[in-house]
């Protein structure tokens, strides 16, 4: 039984949108595709996970990359916070990676919806002299703002619903779920 999902173990979850099995398979596929695209970047690939939402995705992704000589530098961008289920706009909430000049930068993020995070980071990294800047997201909402934001690698396109699990949270809860799912309305009360 995939994800051992029952109403008893995850009483707040309305339904599973992406199973842990599907996530694991897709993360490996994305890592292979990125690895092929950056085969020439020996030691000049910098992966930048956007914390905290991409934590689980980033951990699995970088371990699946064929490159062994790469840098990982974290950054934090605030878009939601607490019990907000709609983006409030993206602002830097932590330090930006250093020494990006001449490096190929891959932004890793959990979800693409408003596009603000990717636009902000892409602009910052390009202005710091990155050789290239690409983005990889686990989830992309099928809404105009997300679909029109440049994103070179995407795990899954999903409907415009608020989701949790596999790093995504509601009020800092549910990040540890192995799947991506929706919350029951009463769980957001």
GROMACS .gro file of C-alpha atoms in nm, residues 5-160:
model
  156
    5UNK     CA    1  -0.209   0.622   0.370
    6UNK     CA    2  -0.511   0.570   0.586
    7UNK     CA    3  -0.752   0.811   0.745
    8UNK     CA    4  -0.614   0.702   1.082
    9UNK     CA    5  -0.248   0.781   1.006
   10UNK     CA    6  -0.309   1.109   0.825
   11UNK     CA    7  -0.647   1.232   0.941
   12UNK     CA    8  -0.581   1.586   0.813
   13UNK     CA    9  -0.513   1.481   0.452
   14UNK     CA   10  -0.796   1.509   0.203
   15UNK     CA   11  -0.626   1.313  -0.074
   16UNK     CA   12  -0.283   1.221  -0.205
   17UNK     CA   13  -0.195   1.401  -0.528
   18UNK     CA   14   0.155   1.262  -0.585
   19UNK     CA   15   0.262   0.938  -0.418
   20UNK     CA   16   0.601   0.880  -0.262
   21UNK     CA   17   0.674   0.621  -0.531
   22UNK     CA   18   0.597   0.868  -0.810
   23UNK     CA   19   0.809   1.135  -0.639
   24UNK     CA   20   1.107   0.903  -0.597
   25UNK     CA   21   1.092   0.795  -0.961
   26UNK     CA   22   1.057   1.149  -1.093
   27UNK     CA   23   1.336   1.292  -0.876
   28UNK     CA   24   1.577   1.035  -1.024
   29UNK     CA   25   1.459   1.120  -1.377
   30UNK     CA   26   1.506   1.493  -1.316
   31UNK     CA   27   1.851   1.439  -1.166
   32UNK     CA   28   1.957   1.233  -1.467
   33UNK     CA   29   1.829   1.498  -1.708
   34UNK     CA   30   2.005   1.776  -1.518
   35UNK     CA   31   2.319   1.563  -1.492
   36UNK     CA   32   2.323   1.515  -1.868
   37UNK     CA   33   2.269   1.886  -1.930
   38UNK     CA   34   2.551   1.982  -1.692
   39UNK     CA   35   2.799   1.708  -1.788
   40UNK     CA   36   3.040   1.982  -1.903
   41UNK     CA   37   3.027   2.179  -1.576
   42UNK     CA   38   3.286   1.980  -1.380
   43UNK     CA   39   3.314   2.156  -1.046
   44UNK     CA   40   3.130   2.464  -1.170
   45UNK     CA   41   2.773   2.357  -1.090
   46UNK     CA   42   2.618   2.525  -0.786
   47UNK     CA   43   2.285   2.386  -0.669
   48UNK     CA   44   2.083   2.637  -0.466
   49UNK     CA   45   1.791   2.484  -0.274
   50UNK     CA   46   1.532   2.734  -0.153
   51UNK     CA   47   1.468   2.662   0.211
   52UNK     CA   48   1.272   2.537   0.386
   53UNK     CA   49   1.023   2.387   0.144
   54UNK     CA   50   1.274   2.222  -0.088
   55UNK     CA   51   1.464   2.047   0.192
   56UNK     CA   52   1.345   1.691   0.119
   57UNK     CA   53   1.342   1.740  -0.258
   58UNK     CA   54   1.696   1.882  -0.253
   59UNK     CA   55   1.834   1.603  -0.035
   60UNK     CA   56   1.699   1.333  -0.266
   61UNK     CA   57   1.783   1.524  -0.584
   62UNK     CA   58   2.150   1.601  -0.515
   63UNK     CA   59   2.215   1.241  -0.410
   64UNK     CA   60   2.070   1.123  -0.741
   65UNK     CA   61   2.282   1.362  -0.951
   66UNK     CA   62   2.563   1.187  -1.139
   67UNK     CA   63   2.795   1.484  -1.074
   68UNK     CA   64   3.012   1.436  -0.768
   69UNK     CA   65   3.192   1.769  -0.794
   70UNK     CA   66   2.928   2.030  -0.726
   71UNK     CA   67   2.856   2.296  -0.470
   72UNK     CA   68   2.540   2.322  -0.263
   73UNK     CA   69   2.453   2.662  -0.121
   74UNK     CA   70   2.123   2.729   0.052
   75UNK     CA   71   1.909   3.040   0.037
   76UNK     CA   72   1.582   3.139   0.197
   77UNK     CA   73   1.300   3.330   0.033
   78UNK     CA   74   0.977   3.413   0.213
   79UNK     CA   75   0.654   3.394   0.016
   80UNK     CA   76   0.392   3.247   0.246
   81UNK     CA   77   0.461   3.208   0.615
   82UNK     CA   78   0.245   3.056   0.885
   83UNK     CA   79  -0.114   2.987   0.788
   84UNK     CA   80  -0.109   3.185   0.463
   85UNK     CA   81  -0.221   2.979   0.166
   86UNK     CA   82  -0.163   3.252  -0.093
   87UNK     CA   83   0.171   3.409  -0.177
   88UNK     CA   84   0.239   3.750  -0.025
   89UNK     CA   85   0.519   3.823  -0.270
   90UNK     CA   86   0.876   3.697  -0.257
   91UNK     CA   87   1.142   3.858  -0.040
   92UNK     CA   88   1.490   3.740   0.049
   93UNK     CA   89   1.488   3.609   0.405
   94UNK     CA   90   1.848   3.491   0.424
   95UNK     CA   91   2.191   3.532   0.272
   96UNK     CA   92   2.249   3.473  -0.096
   97UNK     CA   93   2.511   3.222  -0.209
   98UNK     CA   94   2.858   3.361  -0.265
   99UNK     CA   95   3.116   3.311  -0.540
  100UNK     CA   96   2.876   3.242  -0.826
  101UNK     CA   97   3.075   3.418  -1.097
  102UNK     CA   98   3.141   3.176  -1.382
  103UNK     CA   99   2.935   2.900  -1.219
  104UNK     CA  100   2.625   2.733  -1.357
  105UNK     CA  101   2.348   2.783  -1.100
  106UNK     CA  102   2.055   2.548  -1.059
  107UNK     CA  103   1.777   2.679  -0.835
  108UNK     CA  104   1.581   2.401  -0.662
  109UNK     CA  105   1.238   2.486  -0.527
  110UNK     CA  106   0.942   2.293  -0.399
  111UNK     CA  107   0.661   2.463  -0.590
  112UNK     CA  108   0.616   2.719  -0.865
  113UNK     CA  109   0.299   2.924  -0.835
  114UNK     CA  110   0.334   3.303  -0.844
  115UNK     CA  111   0.681   3.282  -1.001
  116UNK     CA  112   0.814   3.550  -0.768
  117UNK     CA  113   1.080   3.335  -0.605
  118UNK     CA  114   1.232   3.216  -0.931
  119UNK     CA  115   1.225   3.561  -1.091
  120UNK     CA  116   1.388   3.718  -0.783
  121UNK     CA  117   1.664   3.457  -0.756
  122UNK     CA  118   1.732   3.436  -1.129
  123UNK     CA  119   1.781   3.813  -1.140
  124UNK     CA  120   2.008   3.811  -0.834
  125UNK     CA  121   2.227   3.526  -0.962
  126UNK     CA  122   2.256   3.668  -1.313
  127UNK     CA  123   2.364   4.003  -1.166
  128UNK     CA  124   2.635   3.820  -0.969
  129UNK     CA  125   2.792   3.685  -1.289
  130UNK     CA  126   2.661   3.329  -1.302
  131UNK     CA  127   2.749   3.156  -1.629
  132UNK     CA  128   2.391   3.030  -1.648
  133UNK     CA  129   2.086   3.013  -1.422
  134UNK     CA  130   1.823   2.743  -1.453
  135UNK     CA  131   1.540   2.633  -1.228
  136UNK     CA  132   1.409   2.294  -1.121
  137UNK     CA  133   1.086   2.260  -0.924
  138UNK     CA  134   0.910   1.956  -0.787
  139UNK     CA  135   0.563   2.100  -0.851
  140UNK     CA  136   0.424   2.364  -1.086
  141UNK     CA  137   0.067   2.486  -1.058
  142UNK     CA  138  -0.131   2.498  -1.380
  143UNK     CA  139  -0.199   2.870  -1.351
  144UNK     CA  140  -0.086   3.154  -1.581
  145UNK     CA  141   0.172   3.303  -1.343
  146UNK     CA  142   0.346   2.968  -1.300
  147UNK     CA  143   0.322   2.851  -1.658
  148UNK     CA  144   0.468   3.179  -1.787
  149UNK     CA  145   0.766   3.177  -1.547
  150UNK     CA  146   1.081   3.028  -1.703
  151UNK     CA  147   1.150   2.690  -1.544
  152UNK     CA  148   1.371   2.442  -1.724
  153UNK     CA  149   1.290   2.132  -1.517
  154UNK     CA  150   0.958   2.038  -1.358
  155UNK     CA  151   0.859   1.726  -1.171
  156UNK     CA  152   0.480   1.749  -1.181
  157UNK     CA  153   0.218   1.993  -1.304
  158UNK     CA  154  -0.070   2.012  -1.056
  159UNK     CA  155  -0.403   2.190  -1.029
  160UNK     CA  156  -0.427   2.514  -0.833
   0.00000   0.00000   0.00000
